PDB file of C-alpha atoms in Angstrom:
ATOM      1  CA  MET A   1     -19.705  10.521  -7.281  1.00  0.00           C
ATOM      2  CA  LYS A   2     -18.036  13.872  -6.803  1.00  0.00           C
ATOM      3  CA  THR A   3     -15.132  14.555  -9.080  1.00  0.00           C
ATOM      4  CA  LEU A   4     -11.704  15.148  -7.638  1.00  0.00           C
ATOM      5  CA  SER A   5      -9.919  18.212  -8.951  1.00  0.00           C
ATOM      6  CA  PHE A   6      -6.216  18.760  -8.576  1.00  0.00           C
ATOM      7  CA  SER A   7      -4.613  22.187  -8.702  1.00  0.00           C
ATOM      8  CA  ARG A   8      -3.946  23.361 -12.279  1.00  0.00           C
ATOM      9  CA  VAL A   9      -0.312  22.840 -13.281  1.00  0.00           C
ATOM     10  CA  THR A  10       0.714  24.444 -16.575  1.00  0.00           C
ATOM     11  CA  ILE A  11       4.155  23.865 -17.971  1.00  0.00           C
ATOM     12  CA  ALA A  12       4.995  26.334 -20.706  1.00  0.00           C
ATOM     13  CA  SER A  13       8.590  25.389 -21.413  1.00  0.00           C
ATOM     14  CA  ALA A  14      11.322  22.908 -20.663  1.00  0.00           C
ATOM     15  CA  SER A  15      12.931  25.339 -18.225  1.00  0.00           C
ATOM     16  CA  ILE A  16       9.718  25.591 -16.208  1.00  0.00           C
ATOM     17  CA  SER A  17       9.441  21.802 -16.234  1.00  0.00           C
ATOM     18  CA  ALA A  18      12.963  21.515 -14.856  1.00  0.00           C
ATOM     19  CA  LEU A  19      12.177  24.057 -12.147  1.00  0.00           C
ATOM     20  CA  LEU A  20       9.043  22.183 -11.132  1.00  0.00           C
ATOM     21  CA  LEU A  21      10.865  18.866 -10.973  1.00  0.00           C
ATOM     22  CA  LEU A  22      13.569  20.439  -8.826  1.00  0.00           C
ATOM     23  CA  SER A  23      10.989  21.850  -6.420  1.00  0.00           C
ATOM     24  CA  ALA A  24       9.193  18.485  -6.293  1.00  0.00           C
ATOM     25  CA  CYS A  25      12.244  16.498  -5.208  1.00  0.00           C
ATOM     26  CA  SER A  26      11.783  14.740  -1.905  1.00  0.00           C
ATOM     27  CA  SER A  27      13.251  11.864   0.074  1.00  0.00           C
ATOM     28  CA  SER A  28      11.653   8.631   1.191  1.00  0.00           C
ATOM     29  CA  PRO A  29      11.876   7.471   4.835  1.00  0.00           C
ATOM     30  CA  THR A  30      14.959   5.440   3.906  1.00  0.00           C
ATOM     31  CA  GLY A  31      16.646   8.438   2.263  1.00  0.00           C
ATOM     32  CA  ARG A  32      15.937   7.507  -1.346  1.00  0.00           C
ATOM     33  CA  SER A  33      15.338  10.441  -3.725  1.00  0.00           C
ATOM     34  CA  GLN A  34      11.762  10.809  -4.986  1.00  0.00           C
ATOM     35  CA  VAL A  35       9.813  13.140  -7.271  1.00  0.00           C
ATOM     36  CA  ILE A  36       6.530  14.011  -5.556  1.00  0.00           C
ATOM     37  CA  LEU A  37       4.104  16.281  -7.412  1.00  0.00           C
ATOM     38  CA  PHE A  38       0.939  15.958  -5.339  1.00  0.00           C
ATOM     39  CA  SER A  39       0.230  17.202  -1.842  1.00  0.00           C
ATOM     40  CA  ASP A  40      -0.638  14.856   1.015  1.00  0.00           C
ATOM     41  CA  SER A  41      -4.163  16.285   1.143  1.00  0.00           C
ATOM     42  CA  GLU A  42      -4.690  15.655  -2.581  1.00  0.00           C
ATOM     43  CA  MET A  43      -3.522  12.065  -2.224  1.00  0.00           C
ATOM     44  CA  ALA A  44      -5.644  11.539   0.883  1.00  0.00           C
ATOM     45  CA  GLN A  45      -8.709  12.826  -0.964  1.00  0.00           C
ATOM     46  CA  LEU A  46      -7.994  10.553  -3.893  1.00  0.00           C
ATOM     47  CA  GLY A  47      -7.405   7.531  -1.647  1.00  0.00           C
ATOM     48  CA  SER A  48     -10.594   8.155   0.306  1.00  0.00           C
ATOM     49  CA  GLN A  49     -12.642   8.597  -2.845  1.00  0.00           C
ATOM     50  CA  SER A  50     -11.210   5.436  -4.391  1.00  0.00           C
ATOM     51  CA  PHE A  51     -11.932   3.480  -1.212  1.00  0.00           C
ATOM     52  CA  GLU A  52     -15.546   4.617  -1.067  1.00  0.00           C
ATOM     53  CA  GLN A  53     -15.998   3.533  -4.662  1.00  0.00           C
ATOM     54  CA  MET A  54     -14.524   0.118  -3.911  1.00  0.00           C
ATOM     55  CA  LYS A  55     -16.893  -0.352  -0.978  1.00  0.00           C
ATOM     56  CA  GLN A  56     -19.789   0.277  -3.340  1.00  0.00           C
ATOM     57  CA  GLU A  57     -18.542  -2.034  -6.080  1.00  0.00           C
ATOM     58  CA  GLU A  58     -17.123  -4.966  -4.094  1.00  0.00           C
ATOM     59  CA  LYS A  59     -18.635  -7.248  -1.477  1.00  0.00           C
ATOM     60  CA  VAL A  60     -17.780  -6.165   2.040  1.00  0.00           C
ATOM     61  CA  SER A  61     -17.510  -8.967   4.601  1.00  0.00           C
ATOM     62  CA  THR A  62     -20.125  -9.006   7.342  1.00  0.00           C
ATOM     63  CA  ASN A  63     -18.379 -11.747   9.337  1.00  0.00           C
ATOM     64  CA  ALA A  64     -17.961 -10.150  12.763  1.00  0.00           C
ATOM     65  CA  LYS A  65     -15.145 -12.452  13.883  1.00  0.00           C
ATOM     66  CA  THR A  66     -13.109 -11.940  10.727  1.00  0.00           C
ATOM     67  CA  ASN A  67     -13.585  -8.180  10.848  1.00  0.00           C
ATOM     68  CA  ALA A  68     -12.568  -8.037  14.511  1.00  0.00           C
ATOM     69  CA  TYR A  69      -9.445 -10.112  13.845  1.00  0.00           C
ATOM     70  CA  VAL A  70      -8.233  -8.080  10.870  1.00  0.00           C
ATOM     71  CA  THR A  71      -9.014  -4.797  12.616  1.00  0.00           C
ATOM     72  CA  CYS A  72      -7.129  -5.936  15.735  1.00  0.00           C
ATOM     73  CA  VAL A  73      -3.963  -6.624  13.741  1.00  0.00           C
ATOM     74  CA  ALA A  74      -4.304  -3.480  11.625  1.00  0.00           C
ATOM     75  CA  ASN A  75      -4.850  -1.261  14.665  1.00  0.00           C
ATOM     76  CA  ALA A  76      -1.731  -2.638  16.332  1.00  0.00           C
ATOM     77  CA  ILE A  77       0.278  -1.712  13.221  1.00  0.00           C
ATOM     78  CA  THR A  78      -1.185   1.763  12.754  1.00  0.00           C
ATOM     79  CA  LYS A  79      -0.636   2.643  16.412  1.00  0.00           C
ATOM     80  CA  GLN A  80       3.060   2.635  15.570  1.00  0.00           C
ATOM     81  CA  VAL A  81       2.553   5.213  12.807  1.00  0.00           C
ATOM     82  CA  PRO A  82       3.042   8.909  13.594  1.00  0.00           C
ATOM     83  CA  LYS A  83      -0.009  11.157  13.442  1.00  0.00           C
ATOM     84  CA  GLN A  84      -0.707  12.092   9.835  1.00  0.00           C
ATOM     85  CA  ASP A  85      -1.556  15.670   8.849  1.00  0.00           C
ATOM     86  CA  SER A  86      -3.829  14.682   5.953  1.00  0.00           C
ATOM     87  CA  PHE A  87      -6.275  12.441   7.882  1.00  0.00           C
ATOM     88  CA  ASP A  88      -7.293  11.640  11.449  1.00  0.00           C
ATOM     89  CA  ASP A  89      -7.986   7.909  11.647  1.00  0.00           C
ATOM     90  CA  TRP A  90      -7.226   4.706   9.763  1.00  0.00           C
ATOM     91  CA  GLU A  91     -10.213   2.810   8.350  1.00  0.00           C
ATOM     92  CA  VAL A  92     -10.094  -0.974   7.886  1.00  0.00           C
ATOM     93  CA  VAL A  93     -12.473  -2.898   5.611  1.00  0.00           C
ATOM     94  CA  VAL A  94     -12.508  -6.626   4.876  1.00  0.00           C
ATOM     95  CA  PHE A  95     -13.625  -7.579   1.377  1.00  0.00           C
ATOM     96  CA  ASP A  96     -15.253 -10.971   0.880  1.00  0.00           C
ATOM     97  CA  SER A  97     -13.190 -12.325  -2.003  1.00  0.00           C
ATOM     98  CA  GLU A  98     -10.873 -15.218  -2.793  1.00  0.00           C
ATOM     99  CA  GLN A  99      -8.158 -12.775  -3.863  1.00  0.00           C
ATOM    100  CA  VAL A 100      -4.910 -13.238  -1.959  1.00  0.00           C
ATOM    101  CA  ASN A 101      -4.437  -9.521  -1.537  1.00  0.00           C
ATOM    102  CA  ALA A 102      -4.432  -6.479   0.703  1.00  0.00           C
ATOM    103  CA  PHE A 103      -3.701  -2.795   0.206  1.00  0.00           C
ATOM    104  CA  ALA A 104      -3.407   0.528   1.987  1.00  0.00           C
ATOM    105  CA  LEU A 105      -4.314   3.868   0.425  1.00  0.00           C
ATOM    106  CA  PRO A 106      -3.436   7.476   1.170  1.00  0.00           C
ATOM    107  CA  GLY A 107      -6.008   8.905   3.529  1.00  0.00           C
ATOM    108  CA  GLY A 108      -5.634   6.002   5.951  1.00  0.00           C
ATOM    109  CA  LYS A 109      -7.620   3.321   4.124  1.00  0.00           C
ATOM    110  CA  ILE A 110      -6.767  -0.366   4.543  1.00  0.00           C
ATOM    111  CA  GLY A 111      -8.428  -3.171   2.592  1.00  0.00           C
ATOM    112  CA  VAL A 112      -7.945  -6.884   3.217  1.00  0.00           C
ATOM    113  CA  TYR A 113      -9.395  -9.660   1.056  1.00  0.00           C
ATOM    114  CA  THR A 114     -10.527 -12.774   2.904  1.00  0.00           C
ATOM    115  CA  GLY A 115      -8.496 -14.949   0.536  1.00  0.00           C
ATOM    116  CA  LEU A 116      -5.344 -13.575   2.123  1.00  0.00           C
ATOM    117  CA  LEU A 117      -6.314 -15.171   5.445  1.00  0.00           C
ATOM    118  CA  ASN A 118      -5.925 -18.617   3.902  1.00  0.00           C
ATOM    119  CA  VAL A 119      -2.251 -17.868   3.249  1.00  0.00           C
ATOM    120  CA  ALA A 120      -1.372 -15.514   6.113  1.00  0.00           C
ATOM    121  CA  THR A 121      -2.289 -18.149   8.679  1.00  0.00           C
ATOM    122  CA  ASN A 122      -1.626 -16.283  11.930  1.00  0.00           C
ATOM    123  CA  GLN A 123      -1.612 -12.744  13.258  1.00  0.00           C
ATOM    124  CA  ASP A 124       2.137 -12.300  12.772  1.00  0.00           C
ATOM    125  CA  GLN A 125       1.908 -13.223   9.097  1.00  0.00           C
ATOM    126  CA  LEU A 126      -1.054 -10.911   8.592  1.00  0.00           C
ATOM    127  CA  ALA A 127       0.918  -8.176  10.355  1.00  0.00           C
ATOM    128  CA  THR A 128       3.723  -8.744   7.839  1.00  0.00           C
ATOM    129  CA  VAL A 129       1.388  -7.941   4.958  1.00  0.00           C
ATOM    130  CA  LEU A 130      -0.298  -4.992   6.654  1.00  0.00           C
ATOM    131  CA  GLY A 131       3.004  -3.504   7.770  1.00  0.00           C
ATOM    132  CA  HIS A 132       4.227  -3.730   4.182  1.00  0.00           C
ATOM    133  CA  GLU A 133       1.099  -2.096   2.748  1.00  0.00           C
ATOM    134  CA  VAL A 134       1.016   0.705   5.331  1.00  0.00           C
ATOM    135  CA  ALA A 135       4.696   1.321   4.564  1.00  0.00           C
ATOM    136  CA  HIS A 136       3.794   1.986   0.922  1.00  0.00           C
ATOM    137  CA  VAL A 137       1.577   4.843   2.143  1.00  0.00           C
ATOM    138  CA  LEU A 138       4.137   6.225   4.587  1.00  0.00           C
ATOM    139  CA  ALA A 139       6.801   6.208   1.869  1.00  0.00           C
ATOM    140  CA  ASN A 140       4.521   8.037  -0.618  1.00  0.00           C
ATOM    141  CA  HIS A 141       4.860   5.271  -3.172  1.00  0.00           C
ATOM    142  CA  GLY A 142       1.424   5.923  -4.695  1.00  0.00           C
ATOM    143  CA  ASN A 143       2.250   9.615  -5.022  1.00  0.00           C
ATOM    144  CA  GLU A 144       5.595   8.716  -6.554  1.00  0.00           C
ATOM    145  CA  ARG A 145       4.020   6.393  -9.130  1.00  0.00           C
ATOM    146  CA  MET A 146       1.313   8.874  -9.991  1.00  0.00           C
ATOM    147  CA  SER A 147       3.891  11.646 -10.367  1.00  0.00           C
ATOM    148  CA  ARG A 148       6.005   9.446 -12.612  1.00  0.00           C
ATOM    149  CA  SER A 149       2.976   8.622 -14.720  1.00  0.00           C
ATOM    150  CA  GLN A 150       2.134  12.297 -15.137  1.00  0.00           C
ATOM    151  CA  ILE A 151       5.674  13.148 -16.167  1.00  0.00           C
ATOM    152  CA  THR A 152       5.829  10.278 -18.657  1.00  0.00           C
ATOM    153  CA  ASN A 153       2.363  10.387 -20.151  1.00  0.00           C
ATOM    154  CA  THR A 154       1.031  13.922 -19.905  1.00  0.00           C
ATOM    155  CA  GLY A 155       4.065  16.183 -19.713  1.00  0.00           C
ATOM    156  CA  LEU A 156       2.870  17.483 -16.348  1.00  0.00           C
ATOM    157  CA  GLN A 157      -0.210  19.096 -17.899  1.00  0.00           C
ATOM    158  CA  ILE A 158      -2.593  18.212 -15.093  1.00  0.00           C
ATOM    159  CA  THR A 159      -5.970  19.905 -15.314  1.00  0.00           C
ATOM    160  CA  ASP A 160      -9.061  18.896 -13.337  1.00  0.00           C
ATOM    161  CA  VAL A 161      -8.216  15.215 -13.082  1.00  0.00           C
ATOM    162  CA  ALA A 162     -11.539  13.466 -12.430  1.00  0.00           C
ATOM    163  CA  LEU A 163     -11.575   9.984 -10.940  1.00  0.00           C
ATOM    164  CA  ALA A 164     -14.864   9.322 -12.702  1.00  0.00           C
ATOM    165  CA  GLY A 165     -13.319   9.994 -16.129  1.00  0.00           C
ATOM    166  CA  SER A 166     -12.391   6.743 -17.855  1.00  0.00           C
ATOM    167  CA  GLU A 167      -8.782   7.656 -18.725  1.00  0.00           C
ATOM    168  CA  TYR A 168      -7.825   9.197 -15.410  1.00  0.00           C
ATOM    169  CA  ARG A 169      -9.837   6.719 -13.356  1.00  0.00           C
ATOM    170  CA  SER A 170      -7.711   3.842 -14.645  1.00  0.00           C
ATOM    171  CA  MET A 171      -4.511   5.789 -14.172  1.00  0.00           C
ATOM    172  CA  THR A 172      -5.235   6.868 -10.622  1.00  0.00           C
ATOM    173  CA  MET A 173      -6.560   3.467  -9.549  1.00  0.00           C
ATOM    174  CA  GLY A 174      -3.459   1.855 -10.992  1.00  0.00           C
ATOM    175  CA  ALA A 175      -1.174   4.358  -9.304  1.00  0.00           C
ATOM    176  CA  LEU A 176      -2.761   3.540  -5.966  1.00  0.00           C
ATOM    177  CA  GLY A 177      -2.085  -0.158  -6.423  1.00  0.00           C
ATOM    178  CA  LEU A 178      -5.594  -1.141  -7.496  1.00  0.00           C
ATOM    179  CA  GLY A 179      -4.652  -2.106 -11.033  1.00  0.00           C
ATOM    180  CA  VAL A 180      -5.808  -5.717 -10.782  1.00  0.00           C
ATOM    181  CA  GLN A 181      -9.405  -4.633 -10.272  1.00  0.00           C
ATOM    182  CA  TYR A 182      -9.389  -1.559 -12.470  1.00  0.00           C
ATOM    183  CA  GLY A 183      -7.627  -2.626 -15.612  1.00  0.00           C
ATOM    184  CA  ILE A 184      -4.215  -0.968 -15.421  1.00  0.00           C
ATOM    185  CA  THR A 185      -1.112  -1.811 -13.438  1.00  0.00           C
ATOM    186  CA  LEU A 186       1.569   0.724 -12.634  1.00  0.00           C
ATOM    187  CA  PRO A 187       3.711  -1.663 -10.603  1.00  0.00           C
ATOM    188  CA  TYR A 188       5.808  -0.630  -7.677  1.00  0.00           C
ATOM    189  CA  GLY A 189       9.441  -0.957  -8.617  1.00  0.00           C
ATOM    190  CA  ARG A 190      11.690  -3.443  -6.896  1.00  0.00           C
ATOM    191  CA  THR A 191      13.271  -0.586  -4.952  1.00  0.00           C
ATOM    192  CA  GLN A 192       9.885   0.485  -3.611  1.00  0.00           C
ATOM    193  CA  GLU A 193       8.975  -3.087  -2.718  1.00  0.00           C
ATOM    194  CA  THR A 194      12.213  -3.605  -0.831  1.00  0.00           C
ATOM    195  CA  GLU A 195      11.696  -0.289   0.928  1.00  0.00           C
ATOM    196  CA  ALA A 196       8.191  -1.332   1.984  1.00  0.00           C
ATOM    197  CA  ASP A 197       9.537  -4.673   3.225  1.00  0.00           C
ATOM    198  CA  ILE A 198      12.181  -2.995   5.366  1.00  0.00           C
ATOM    199  CA  MET A 199       9.760  -0.453   6.812  1.00  0.00           C
ATOM    200  CA  GLY A 200       7.020  -3.058   7.176  1.00  0.00           C
ATOM    201  CA  ILE A 201       8.923  -5.544   9.306  1.00  0.00           C
ATOM    202  CA  ASP A 202      10.093  -2.683  11.513  1.00  0.00           C
ATOM    203  CA  LEU A 203       6.457  -1.607  11.984  1.00  0.00           C
ATOM    204  CA  MET A 204       5.316  -5.129  12.844  1.00  0.00           C
ATOM    205  CA  ALA A 205       8.212  -5.606  15.261  1.00  0.00           C
ATOM    206  CA  LYS A 206       7.420  -2.283  16.952  1.00  0.00           C
ATOM    207  CA  ALA A 207       3.846  -3.506  17.356  1.00  0.00           C
ATOM    208  CA  GLY A 208       5.108  -6.643  19.108  1.00  0.00           C
ATOM    209  CA  PHE A 209       4.584  -9.148  16.297  1.00  0.00           C
ATOM    210  CA  ASN A 210       7.213 -11.743  15.435  1.00  0.00           C
ATOM    211  CA  PRO A 211       9.138 -10.634  12.316  1.00  0.00           C
ATOM    212  CA  GLN A 212      10.462 -14.179  11.854  1.00  0.00           C
ATOM    213  CA  GLN A 213       6.958 -15.093  10.710  1.00  0.00           C
ATOM    214  CA  SER A 214       7.485 -12.896   7.635  1.00  0.00           C
ATOM    215  CA  ILE A 215       9.723 -15.667   6.299  1.00  0.00           C
ATOM    216  CA  GLN A 216       7.015 -18.273   6.765  1.00  0.00           C
ATOM    217  CA  LEU A 217       4.470 -15.989   5.136  1.00  0.00           C
ATOM    218  CA  TRP A 218       6.456 -15.803   1.907  1.00  0.00           C
ATOM    219  CA  LYS A 219       7.014 -19.541   1.988  1.00  0.00           C
ATOM    220  CA  ASN A 220       3.238 -19.878   2.202  1.00  0.00           C
ATOM    221  CA  MET A 221       2.883 -17.450  -0.689  1.00  0.00           C
ATOM    222  CA  ALA A 222       5.307 -19.500  -2.787  1.00  0.00           C
ATOM    223  CA  LYS A 223       3.313 -22.641  -2.020  1.00  0.00           C
ATOM    224  CA  ALA A 224       0.024 -20.890  -2.828  1.00  0.00           C
ATOM    225  CA  SER A 225       1.348 -19.810  -6.219  1.00  0.00           C
ATOM    226  CA  GLY A 226       1.987 -23.462  -7.102  1.00  0.00           C
ATOM    227  CA  GLY A 227       4.742 -22.475  -9.504  1.00  0.00           C
ATOM    228  CA  SER A 228       2.229 -20.876 -11.856  1.00  0.00           C
ATOM    229  CA  GLN A 229       0.631 -17.434 -11.900  1.00  0.00           C
ATOM    230  CA  PRO A 230       1.308 -15.841  -8.504  1.00  0.00           C
ATOM    231  CA  PRO A 231      -1.442 -14.335  -6.336  1.00  0.00           C
ATOM    232  CA  GLU A 232      -2.326 -10.722  -7.076  1.00  0.00           C
ATOM    233  CA  LEU A 233      -0.299  -9.539  -4.103  1.00  0.00           C
ATOM    234  CA  LEU A 234       2.849 -10.949  -5.707  1.00  0.00           C
ATOM    235  CA  SER A 235       2.282 -10.037  -9.326  1.00  0.00           C
ATOM    236  CA  THR A 236       4.879  -7.241  -9.379  1.00  0.00           C
ATOM    237  CA  HIS A 237       6.955  -8.216  -6.365  1.00  0.00           C
ATOM    238  CA  PRO A 238      10.450  -9.678  -6.103  1.00  0.00           C
ATOM    239  CA  SER A 239      10.759 -13.461  -6.318  1.00  0.00           C
ATOM    240  CA  HIS A 240       9.957 -15.503  -3.224  1.00  0.00           C
ATOM    241  CA  ASN A 241      13.566 -16.564  -2.688  1.00  0.00           C
ATOM    242  CA  THR A 242      14.931 -13.048  -3.101  1.00  0.00           C
ATOM    243  CA  ARG A 243      12.379 -11.653  -0.700  1.00  0.00           C
ATOM    244  CA  ILE A 244      13.060 -14.350   1.894  1.00  0.00           C
ATOM    245  CA  GLN A 245      16.821 -13.762   1.677  1.00  0.00           C
ATOM    246  CA  ASP A 246      16.417  -9.998   2.004  1.00  0.00           C
ATOM    247  CA  LEU A 247      14.004 -10.264   4.918  1.00  0.00           C
ATOM    248  CA  THR A 248      16.253 -12.720   6.725  1.00  0.00           C
ATOM    249  CA  ALA A 249      19.101 -10.211   6.523  1.00  0.00           C
ATOM    250  CA  GLU A 250      16.926  -7.281   7.624  1.00  0.00           C
ATOM    251  CA  ILE A 251      15.461  -9.131  10.614  1.00  0.00           C
ATOM    252  CA  GLN A 252      18.960  -9.482  12.058  1.00  0.00           C
ATOM    253  CA  LYS A 253      19.258  -5.681  12.089  1.00  0.00           C
ATOM    254  CA  LEU A 254      16.014  -4.973  13.946  1.00  0.00           C
ATOM    255  CA  PRO A 255      16.191  -3.362  17.394  1.00  0.00           C
ATOM    256  CA  LYS A 256      14.721  -5.181  20.367  1.00  0.00           C
ATOM    257  CA  TYR A 257      11.311  -3.636  20.952  1.00  0.00           C
ATOM    258  CA  SER A 258       9.413  -4.065  24.214  1.00  0.00           C
ATOM    259  CA  THR A 259       5.830  -3.739  22.923  1.00  0.00           C
ATOM    260  CA  GLN A 260       3.610  -6.761  23.537  1.00  0.00           C
ATOM    261  CA  ALA A 261       1.474  -7.734  20.540  1.00  0.00           C
ATOM    262  CA  PRO A 262      -2.276  -8.031  21.152  1.00  0.00           C
ATOM    263  CA  ASN A 263      -3.860 -11.461  21.116  1.00  0.00           C
ATOM    264  CA  CYS A 264      -5.936 -11.131  17.960  1.00  0.00           C
ATOM    265  CA  GLN A 265      -8.252 -14.120  17.575  1.00  0.00           C
ATOM    266  CA  ALA A 266      -8.734 -15.424  14.051  1.00  0.00           C
TER     267      ALA A 266
END
């Protein structure tokens, strides 16, 4: 596998560090302040490289009907996303696994585990999850986590970070939300999760899906957890009740969109 090299960033003093942090300040789509140290193209390259590695290491589903269904829902969501400068098209892959999980990576990569389809029981519920995961990408949450990790752990001394290297591989995989598989979790904060929820239900509503089904999805998730260890998708998320209450409030604020959702056959 080719190594991924980021631009050399050398911080010689505290004053230079402060200057860099000031120049790296950005805002999320909801107006929240962020520190973003990596470019969109760097994150897209990292996301694409990580995704290719996952496709080599994990079992990819060959079930044509399942792939068509997931792709149908994902395409409806991504059609509502503005054209991205760092990549041309979104790629959707279904992984054959009992994990109740899904993710989206910079570079337009979406992964869905077949175990999720046992909990997200219709296209609207699946759209809830995919809207949420795509929102993480649009809000630069992976970039934000990776930037935070660099500030905390390496003092911004970033030199030739190679995904194949054991230390940085774990860090970057974790920053992109793949910590369950790759041994390190850098969890999204509650603020980021709430932000992704808000953006996600707006995306699914724009695509014509029923946002009310997001409530049923999280009820299903609560039932699936059985009061014990939650599914991977929920491991760092707000509690079921909190999420349901927040989503209920946000749904009331949604505009009335005219888009008709596709009829995606499970």
